[in-house]
Short mmCIF file of C-alpha atoms in Angstrom, two decimals:
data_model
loop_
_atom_site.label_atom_id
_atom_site.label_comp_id
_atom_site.label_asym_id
_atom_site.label_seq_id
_atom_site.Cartn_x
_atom_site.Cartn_y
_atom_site.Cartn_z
CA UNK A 1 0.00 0.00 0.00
CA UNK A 2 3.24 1.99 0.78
CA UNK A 3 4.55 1.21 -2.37
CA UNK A 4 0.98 2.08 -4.43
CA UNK A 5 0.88 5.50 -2.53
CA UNK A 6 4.39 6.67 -3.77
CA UNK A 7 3.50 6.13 -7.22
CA UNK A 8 0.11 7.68 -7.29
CA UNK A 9 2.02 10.84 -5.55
CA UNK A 10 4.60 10.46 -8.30
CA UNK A 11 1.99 10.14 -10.98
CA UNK A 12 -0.29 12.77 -9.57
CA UNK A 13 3.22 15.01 -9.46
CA UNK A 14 3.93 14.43 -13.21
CA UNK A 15 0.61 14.61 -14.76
CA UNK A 16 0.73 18.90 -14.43
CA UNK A 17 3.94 18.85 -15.88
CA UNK A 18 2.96 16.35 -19.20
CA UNK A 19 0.16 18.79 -19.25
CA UNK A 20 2.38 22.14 -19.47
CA UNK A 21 4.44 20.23 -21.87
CA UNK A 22 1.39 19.75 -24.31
CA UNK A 23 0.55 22.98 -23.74
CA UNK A 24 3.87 24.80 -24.79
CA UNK A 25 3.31 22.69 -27.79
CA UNK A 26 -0.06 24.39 -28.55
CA UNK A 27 0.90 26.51 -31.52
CA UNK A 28 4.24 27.24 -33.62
CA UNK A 29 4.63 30.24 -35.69
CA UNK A 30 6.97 30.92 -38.67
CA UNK A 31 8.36 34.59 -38.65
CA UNK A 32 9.82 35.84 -41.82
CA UNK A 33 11.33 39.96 -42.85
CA UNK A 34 14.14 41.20 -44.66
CA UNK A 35 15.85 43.37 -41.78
CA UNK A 36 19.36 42.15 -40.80
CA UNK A 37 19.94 40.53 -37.34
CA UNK A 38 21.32 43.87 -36.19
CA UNK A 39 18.60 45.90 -37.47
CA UNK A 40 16.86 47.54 -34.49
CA UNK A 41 13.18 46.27 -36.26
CA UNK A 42 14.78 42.50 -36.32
CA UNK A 43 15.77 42.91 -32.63
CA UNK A 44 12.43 44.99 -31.44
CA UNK A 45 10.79 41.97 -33.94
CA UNK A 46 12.29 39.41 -31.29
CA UNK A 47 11.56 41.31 -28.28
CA UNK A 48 7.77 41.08 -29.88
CA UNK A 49 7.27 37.73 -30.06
CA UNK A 50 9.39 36.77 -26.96
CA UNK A 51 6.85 39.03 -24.93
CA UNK A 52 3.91 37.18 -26.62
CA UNK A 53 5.16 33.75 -25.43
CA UNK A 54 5.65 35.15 -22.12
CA UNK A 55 1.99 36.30 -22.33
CA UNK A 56 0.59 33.11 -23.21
CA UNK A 57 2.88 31.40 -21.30
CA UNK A 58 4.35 29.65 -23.80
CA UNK A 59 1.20 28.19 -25.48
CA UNK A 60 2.74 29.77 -28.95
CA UNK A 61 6.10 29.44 -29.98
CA UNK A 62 7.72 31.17 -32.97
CA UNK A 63 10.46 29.81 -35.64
CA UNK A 64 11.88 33.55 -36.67
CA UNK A 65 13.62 33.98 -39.90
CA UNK A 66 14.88 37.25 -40.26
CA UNK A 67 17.59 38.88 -43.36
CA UNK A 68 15.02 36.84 -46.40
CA UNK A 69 16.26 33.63 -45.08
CA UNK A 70 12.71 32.21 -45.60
CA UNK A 71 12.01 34.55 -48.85
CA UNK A 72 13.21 37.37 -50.89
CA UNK A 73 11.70 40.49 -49.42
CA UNK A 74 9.74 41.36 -52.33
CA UNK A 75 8.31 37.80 -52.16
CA UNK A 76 7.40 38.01 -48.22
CA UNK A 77 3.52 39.06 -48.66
CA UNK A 78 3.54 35.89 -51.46
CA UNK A 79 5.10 33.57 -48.44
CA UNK A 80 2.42 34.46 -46.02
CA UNK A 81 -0.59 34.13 -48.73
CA UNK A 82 0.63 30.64 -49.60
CA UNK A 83 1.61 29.22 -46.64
CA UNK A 84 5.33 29.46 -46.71
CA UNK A 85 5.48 32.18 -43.73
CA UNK A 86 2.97 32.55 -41.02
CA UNK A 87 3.92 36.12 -40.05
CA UNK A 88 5.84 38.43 -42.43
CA UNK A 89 6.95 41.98 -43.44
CA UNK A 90 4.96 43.84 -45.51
CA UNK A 91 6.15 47.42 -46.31
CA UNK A 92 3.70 49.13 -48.46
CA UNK A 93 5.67 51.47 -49.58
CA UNK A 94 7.21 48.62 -51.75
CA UNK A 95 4.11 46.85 -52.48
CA UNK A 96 1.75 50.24 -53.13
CA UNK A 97 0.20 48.22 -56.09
CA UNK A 98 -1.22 46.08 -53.67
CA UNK A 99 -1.48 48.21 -50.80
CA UNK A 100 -2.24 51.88 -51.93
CA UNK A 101 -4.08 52.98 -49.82
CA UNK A 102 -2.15 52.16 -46.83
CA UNK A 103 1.10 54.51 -48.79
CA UNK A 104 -1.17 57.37 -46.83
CA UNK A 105 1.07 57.65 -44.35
CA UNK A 106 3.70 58.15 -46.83
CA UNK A 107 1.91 62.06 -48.09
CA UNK A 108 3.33 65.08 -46.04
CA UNK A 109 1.20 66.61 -43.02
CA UNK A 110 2.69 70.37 -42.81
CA UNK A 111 2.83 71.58 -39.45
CA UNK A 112 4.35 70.19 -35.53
CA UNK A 113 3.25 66.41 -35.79
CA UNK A 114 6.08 64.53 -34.95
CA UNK A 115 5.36 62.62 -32.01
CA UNK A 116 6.83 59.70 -33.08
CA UNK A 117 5.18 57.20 -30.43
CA UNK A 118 1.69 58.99 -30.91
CA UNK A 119 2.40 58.43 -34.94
CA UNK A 120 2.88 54.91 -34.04
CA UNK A 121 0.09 55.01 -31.92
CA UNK A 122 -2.25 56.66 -34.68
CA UNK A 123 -1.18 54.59 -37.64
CA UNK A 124 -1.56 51.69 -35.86
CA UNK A 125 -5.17 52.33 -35.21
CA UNK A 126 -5.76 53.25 -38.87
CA UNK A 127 -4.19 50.08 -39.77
CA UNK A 128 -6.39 47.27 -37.45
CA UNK A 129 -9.40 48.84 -38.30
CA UNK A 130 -10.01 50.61 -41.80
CA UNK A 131 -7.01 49.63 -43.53
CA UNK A 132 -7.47 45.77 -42.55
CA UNK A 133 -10.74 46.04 -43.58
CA UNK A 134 -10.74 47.20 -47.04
CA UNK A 135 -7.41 46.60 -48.19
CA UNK A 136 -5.56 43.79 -46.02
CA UNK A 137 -8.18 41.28 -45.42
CA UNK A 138 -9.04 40.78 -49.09
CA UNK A 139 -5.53 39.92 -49.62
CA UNK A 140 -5.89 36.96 -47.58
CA UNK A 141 -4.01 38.20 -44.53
CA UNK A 142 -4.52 40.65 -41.53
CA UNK A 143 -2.11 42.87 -40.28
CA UNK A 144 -1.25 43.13 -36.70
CA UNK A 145 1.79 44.86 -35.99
CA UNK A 146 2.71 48.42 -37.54
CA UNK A 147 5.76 50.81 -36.94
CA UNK A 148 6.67 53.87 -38.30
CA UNK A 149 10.06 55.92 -38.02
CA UNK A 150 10.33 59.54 -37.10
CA UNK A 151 9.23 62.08 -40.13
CA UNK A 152 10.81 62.98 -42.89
CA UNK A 153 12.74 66.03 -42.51
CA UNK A 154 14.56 68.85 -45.10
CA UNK A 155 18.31 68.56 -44.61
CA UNK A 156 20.73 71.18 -45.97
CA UNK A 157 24.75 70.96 -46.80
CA UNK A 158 24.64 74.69 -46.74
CA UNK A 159 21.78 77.52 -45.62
CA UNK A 160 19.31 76.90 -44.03
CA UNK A 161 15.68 75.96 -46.18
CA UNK A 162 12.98 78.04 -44.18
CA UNK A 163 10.96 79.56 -47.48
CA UNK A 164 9.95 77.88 -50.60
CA UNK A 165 11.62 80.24 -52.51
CA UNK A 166 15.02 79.28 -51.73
CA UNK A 167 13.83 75.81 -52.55
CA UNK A 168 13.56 76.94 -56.06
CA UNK A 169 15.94 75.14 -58.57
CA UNK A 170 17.84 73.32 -55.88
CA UNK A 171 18.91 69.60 -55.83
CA UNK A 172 17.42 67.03 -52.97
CA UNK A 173 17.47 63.66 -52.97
CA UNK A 174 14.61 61.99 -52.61
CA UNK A 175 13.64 58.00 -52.45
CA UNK A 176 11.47 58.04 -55.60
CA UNK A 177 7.38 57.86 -55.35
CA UNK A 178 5.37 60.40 -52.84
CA UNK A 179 8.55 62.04 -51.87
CA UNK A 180 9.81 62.66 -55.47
CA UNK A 181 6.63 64.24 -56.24
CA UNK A 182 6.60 66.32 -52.71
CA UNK A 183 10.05 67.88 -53.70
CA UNK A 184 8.78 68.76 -57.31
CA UNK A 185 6.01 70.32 -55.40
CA UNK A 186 8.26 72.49 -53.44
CA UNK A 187 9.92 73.92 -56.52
CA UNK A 188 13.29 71.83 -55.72
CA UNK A 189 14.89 69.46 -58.01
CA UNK A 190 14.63 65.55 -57.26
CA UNK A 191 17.40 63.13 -57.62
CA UNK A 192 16.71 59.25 -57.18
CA UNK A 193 19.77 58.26 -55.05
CA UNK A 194 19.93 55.02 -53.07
CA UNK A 195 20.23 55.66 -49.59
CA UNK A 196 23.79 54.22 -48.83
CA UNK A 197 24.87 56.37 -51.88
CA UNK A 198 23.71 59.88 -49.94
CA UNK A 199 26.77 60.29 -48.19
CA UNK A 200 29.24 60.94 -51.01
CA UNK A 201 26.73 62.78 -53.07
CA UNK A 202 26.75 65.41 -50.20
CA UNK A 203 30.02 65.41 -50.08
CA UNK A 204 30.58 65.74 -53.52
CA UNK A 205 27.89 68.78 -54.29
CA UNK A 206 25.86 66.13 -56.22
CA UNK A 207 23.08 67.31 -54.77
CA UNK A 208 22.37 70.35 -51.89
CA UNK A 209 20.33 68.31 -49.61
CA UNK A 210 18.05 65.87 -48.56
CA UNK A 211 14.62 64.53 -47.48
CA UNK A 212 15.67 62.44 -44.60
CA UNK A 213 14.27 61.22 -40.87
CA UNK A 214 17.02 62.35 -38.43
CA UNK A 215 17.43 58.88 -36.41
CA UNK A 216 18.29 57.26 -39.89
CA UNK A 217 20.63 60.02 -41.61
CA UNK A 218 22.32 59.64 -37.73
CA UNK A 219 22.82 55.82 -38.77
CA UNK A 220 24.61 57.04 -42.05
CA UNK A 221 26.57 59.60 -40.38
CA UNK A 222 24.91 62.25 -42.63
CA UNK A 223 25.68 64.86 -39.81
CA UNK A 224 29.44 64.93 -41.10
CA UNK A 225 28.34 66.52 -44.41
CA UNK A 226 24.58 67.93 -43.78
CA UNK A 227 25.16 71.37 -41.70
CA UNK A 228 20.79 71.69 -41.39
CA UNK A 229 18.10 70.35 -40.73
CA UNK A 230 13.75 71.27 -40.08
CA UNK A 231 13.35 69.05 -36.85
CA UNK A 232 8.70 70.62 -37.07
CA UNK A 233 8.16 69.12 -40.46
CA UNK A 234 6.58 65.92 -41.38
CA UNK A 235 6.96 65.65 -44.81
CA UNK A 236 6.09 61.74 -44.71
CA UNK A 237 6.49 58.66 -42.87
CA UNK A 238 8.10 54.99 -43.35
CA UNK A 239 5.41 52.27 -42.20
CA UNK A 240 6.06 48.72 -41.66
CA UNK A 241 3.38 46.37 -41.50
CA UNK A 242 3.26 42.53 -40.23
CA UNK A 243 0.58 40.35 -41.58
CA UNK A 244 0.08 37.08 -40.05
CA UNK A 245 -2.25 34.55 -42.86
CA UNK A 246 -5.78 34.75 -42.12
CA UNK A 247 -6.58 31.05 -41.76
CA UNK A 248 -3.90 30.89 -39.41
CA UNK A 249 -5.33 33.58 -37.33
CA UNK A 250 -8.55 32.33 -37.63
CA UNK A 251 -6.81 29.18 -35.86
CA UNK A 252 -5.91 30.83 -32.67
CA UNK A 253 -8.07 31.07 -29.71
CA UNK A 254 -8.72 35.04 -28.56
CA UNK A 255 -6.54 35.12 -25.91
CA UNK A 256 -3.62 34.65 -28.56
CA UNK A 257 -4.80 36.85 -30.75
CA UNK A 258 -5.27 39.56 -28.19
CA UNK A 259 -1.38 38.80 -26.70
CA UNK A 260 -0.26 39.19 -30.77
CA UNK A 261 -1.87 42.64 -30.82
CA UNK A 262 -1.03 44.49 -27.52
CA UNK A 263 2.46 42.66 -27.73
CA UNK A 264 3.39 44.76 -30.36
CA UNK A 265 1.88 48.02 -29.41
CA UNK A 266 4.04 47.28 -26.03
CA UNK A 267 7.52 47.09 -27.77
CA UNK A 268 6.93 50.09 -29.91
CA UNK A 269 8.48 52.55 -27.09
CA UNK A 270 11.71 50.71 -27.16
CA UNK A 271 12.06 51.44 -30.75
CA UNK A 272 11.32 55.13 -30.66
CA UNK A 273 13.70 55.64 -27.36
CA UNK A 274 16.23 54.45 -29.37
CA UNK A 275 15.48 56.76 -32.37
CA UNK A 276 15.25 59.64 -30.19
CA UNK A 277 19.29 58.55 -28.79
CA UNK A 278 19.93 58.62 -32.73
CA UNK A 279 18.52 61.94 -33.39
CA UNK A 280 20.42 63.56 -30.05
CA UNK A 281 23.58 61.71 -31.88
CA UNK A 282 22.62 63.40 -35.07
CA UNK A 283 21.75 67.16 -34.07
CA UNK A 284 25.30 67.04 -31.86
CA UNK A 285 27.12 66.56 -35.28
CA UNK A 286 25.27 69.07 -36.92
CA UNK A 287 26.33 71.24 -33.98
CA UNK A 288 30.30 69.81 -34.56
CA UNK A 289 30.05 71.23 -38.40
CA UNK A 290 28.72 74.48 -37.24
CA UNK A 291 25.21 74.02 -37.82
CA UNK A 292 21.86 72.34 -35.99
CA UNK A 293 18.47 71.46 -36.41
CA UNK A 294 15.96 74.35 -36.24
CA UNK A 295 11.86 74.90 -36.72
CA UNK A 296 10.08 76.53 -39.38
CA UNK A 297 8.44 79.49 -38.56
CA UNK A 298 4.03 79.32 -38.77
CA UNK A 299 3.73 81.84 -41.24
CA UNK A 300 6.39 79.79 -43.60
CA UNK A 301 4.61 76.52 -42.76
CA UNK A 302 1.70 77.57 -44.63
CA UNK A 303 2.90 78.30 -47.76
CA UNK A 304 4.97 74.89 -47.03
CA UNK A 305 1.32 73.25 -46.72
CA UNK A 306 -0.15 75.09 -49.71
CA UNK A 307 2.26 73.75 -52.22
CA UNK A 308 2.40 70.08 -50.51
CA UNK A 309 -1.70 69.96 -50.69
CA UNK A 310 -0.86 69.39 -54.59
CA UNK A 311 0.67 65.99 -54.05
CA UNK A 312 -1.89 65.14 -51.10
CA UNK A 313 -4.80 65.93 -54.01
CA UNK A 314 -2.87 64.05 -56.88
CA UNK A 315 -2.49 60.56 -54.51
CA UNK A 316 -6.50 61.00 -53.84
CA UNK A 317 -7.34 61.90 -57.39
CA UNK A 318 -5.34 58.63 -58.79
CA UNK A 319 -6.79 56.21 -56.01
CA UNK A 320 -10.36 57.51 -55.94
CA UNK A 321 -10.48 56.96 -60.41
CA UNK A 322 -9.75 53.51 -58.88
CA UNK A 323 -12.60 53.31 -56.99
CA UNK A 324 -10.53 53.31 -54.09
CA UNK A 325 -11.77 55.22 -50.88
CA UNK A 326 -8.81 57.67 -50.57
CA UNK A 327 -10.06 60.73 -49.65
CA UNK A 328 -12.11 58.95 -46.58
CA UNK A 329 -8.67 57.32 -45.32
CA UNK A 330 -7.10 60.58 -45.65
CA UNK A 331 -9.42 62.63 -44.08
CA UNK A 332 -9.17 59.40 -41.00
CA UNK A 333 -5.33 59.77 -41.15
CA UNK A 334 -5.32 63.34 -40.72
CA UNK A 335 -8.08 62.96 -37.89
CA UNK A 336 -5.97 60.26 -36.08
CA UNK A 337 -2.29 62.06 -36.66
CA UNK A 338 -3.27 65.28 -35.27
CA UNK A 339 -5.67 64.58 -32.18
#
């Protein structure tokens, strides 16, 4: 009887254990983006889905794959509609045929709205709610994670840019798309330049300046050749989405879902700490070459938001002869960036 009573204990002892076990086994995820292992978004992308198994306690379980070791990034939204990917990447601004309407975050808002963890905040909402709805769902997949960096600023080698008429004829880079056609607005000069290119181009005279988000110039030590830069513009922002496949999601219980969602709002202020250390790196090199980062005045900022109102009109003219709602997820962007 001894003997029996021992193993019952023992048995009784295991049997919440084999259970936790089978639990942790529940649900296994495959992560897939194109960022480098020493990108801050692959590392804030691990701190995400590490928080989410804590949150669950460990009823999910994720298989990351970051640098396109699972696919090519312009194949990422492709992995997660067919299976190959649970969760990926999905940058609209490089797949704005299939996600246009979500590039609205990409069109200038003139005036001081640069909170970048409100931005975050904002765009996020847009993006669970409208932006799932008519343009992410359809495709099969439902976004659940969004980040944005800080806005896009005008960076000068020389004077500083505070009217539009000393914008007239000169050269800025520009990444191609909204931006391109925001600098033709302004009266400046565009010039397509890959990003890791900048840095000699300034140094060269190539071109006079840039449209730029200070955290990033700071991480290619544009401060060494830009002397300026607007810190109370927001002439666009970079969004990056993660879908997770919508049968999959449809798979896991609320609770999951729910620890998915907030998981990632929760992480976000890690990422824009960090930016902020990056842009207090980048304005104390501007202040090295002689320079610094200064506001443009109200007065200015208007005729700054007359001319950019052109390219804000154009990206709703092109989407609404779509049949695309543009002008309503405008209007809600706006709403949502400023309140």
């Amino acid at each position: 009887m001894k003997r029996t009573g021992i193993i019952a204990g023992l048995v009784a002892l295991a049997l919440p254990m084999i259970a936790s076990s089978a639990v942790a086994q529940e649900f296994t995820l495959r992560v897939a983006d194109s960022f480098p292992t020493t990108h801050q978004y692959s590392k804030n992308t691990q701190d995400w889905l590490d928080l989410v198994e804590e949150k669950t306690n460990g009823r999910i379980a994720f298989k990351y794959f970051p640098a396109e070791q699972l696919a090519k990034s312009a194949d990422l939204l492709d992995a997660a509609q067919n299976g190959l990917a649970d969760i990926v990447y999905a940058p609209p601004l490089y797949l704005s045929d299939r996600l246009p309407l979500s590039t609205v975050i990409a069109l200038p808002l003139i005036g001081n709205i640069t909170d970048q963890q409100a931005l975050n905040d904002a765009f996020n909402e847009l993006v669970l709610s409208e932006l799932n709805d008519i343009e992410i769902l359809p495709l099969g997949v439902r976004a659940i994670r969004s980040l944005v960096t800080a806005p896009y600023q005008v960076m000068s080698r020389g004077d500083k840019l505070e009217t539009v008429e000393q914008l007239e004829g000169i050269k800025l880079r520009s990444s191609g798309g909204v931006q391109e056609r925001s600098v033709e607005a302004l009266g400046a000069v565009p010039v397509a330049i890959p990003a890791p290119d900048l840095y000699p181009a300034l140094q060269r005279g190539t071109v006079d300046g840039t449209l730029f988000n200070l955290p990033t110039a700071a991480g290619y030590k544009l401060q060494e050749q830009i002397k300026y830069a607007t810190d109370n513009m927001n002439l666009g922002l970079f969004p990056a989405l993660y879908v997770i496949n919508e049968d999959v999601w449809n798979t896991l219980p609320e609770d999951i879902q729910t620890a998915l969602v907030e998981a990632a709002r929760e992480v976000i202020p890690a990422v824009v700490q960090a930016d902020k250390d990056r842009i207090s790196e980048f304005t104390k090199g501007l202040e090295d070459n002689g320079g610094g980062v200064y506001q443009i005045e109200q007065a200015q900022l208007q005729q700054w938001n007359s001319k950019l109102s052109e390219v804000r009109q154009a990206w709703v003219d092109s989407l609404e002869k779509q049949g695309k709602p543009a002008q309503a997820i405008l209007d809600r962007w706006s709403d949502l960036a400023t309140k």
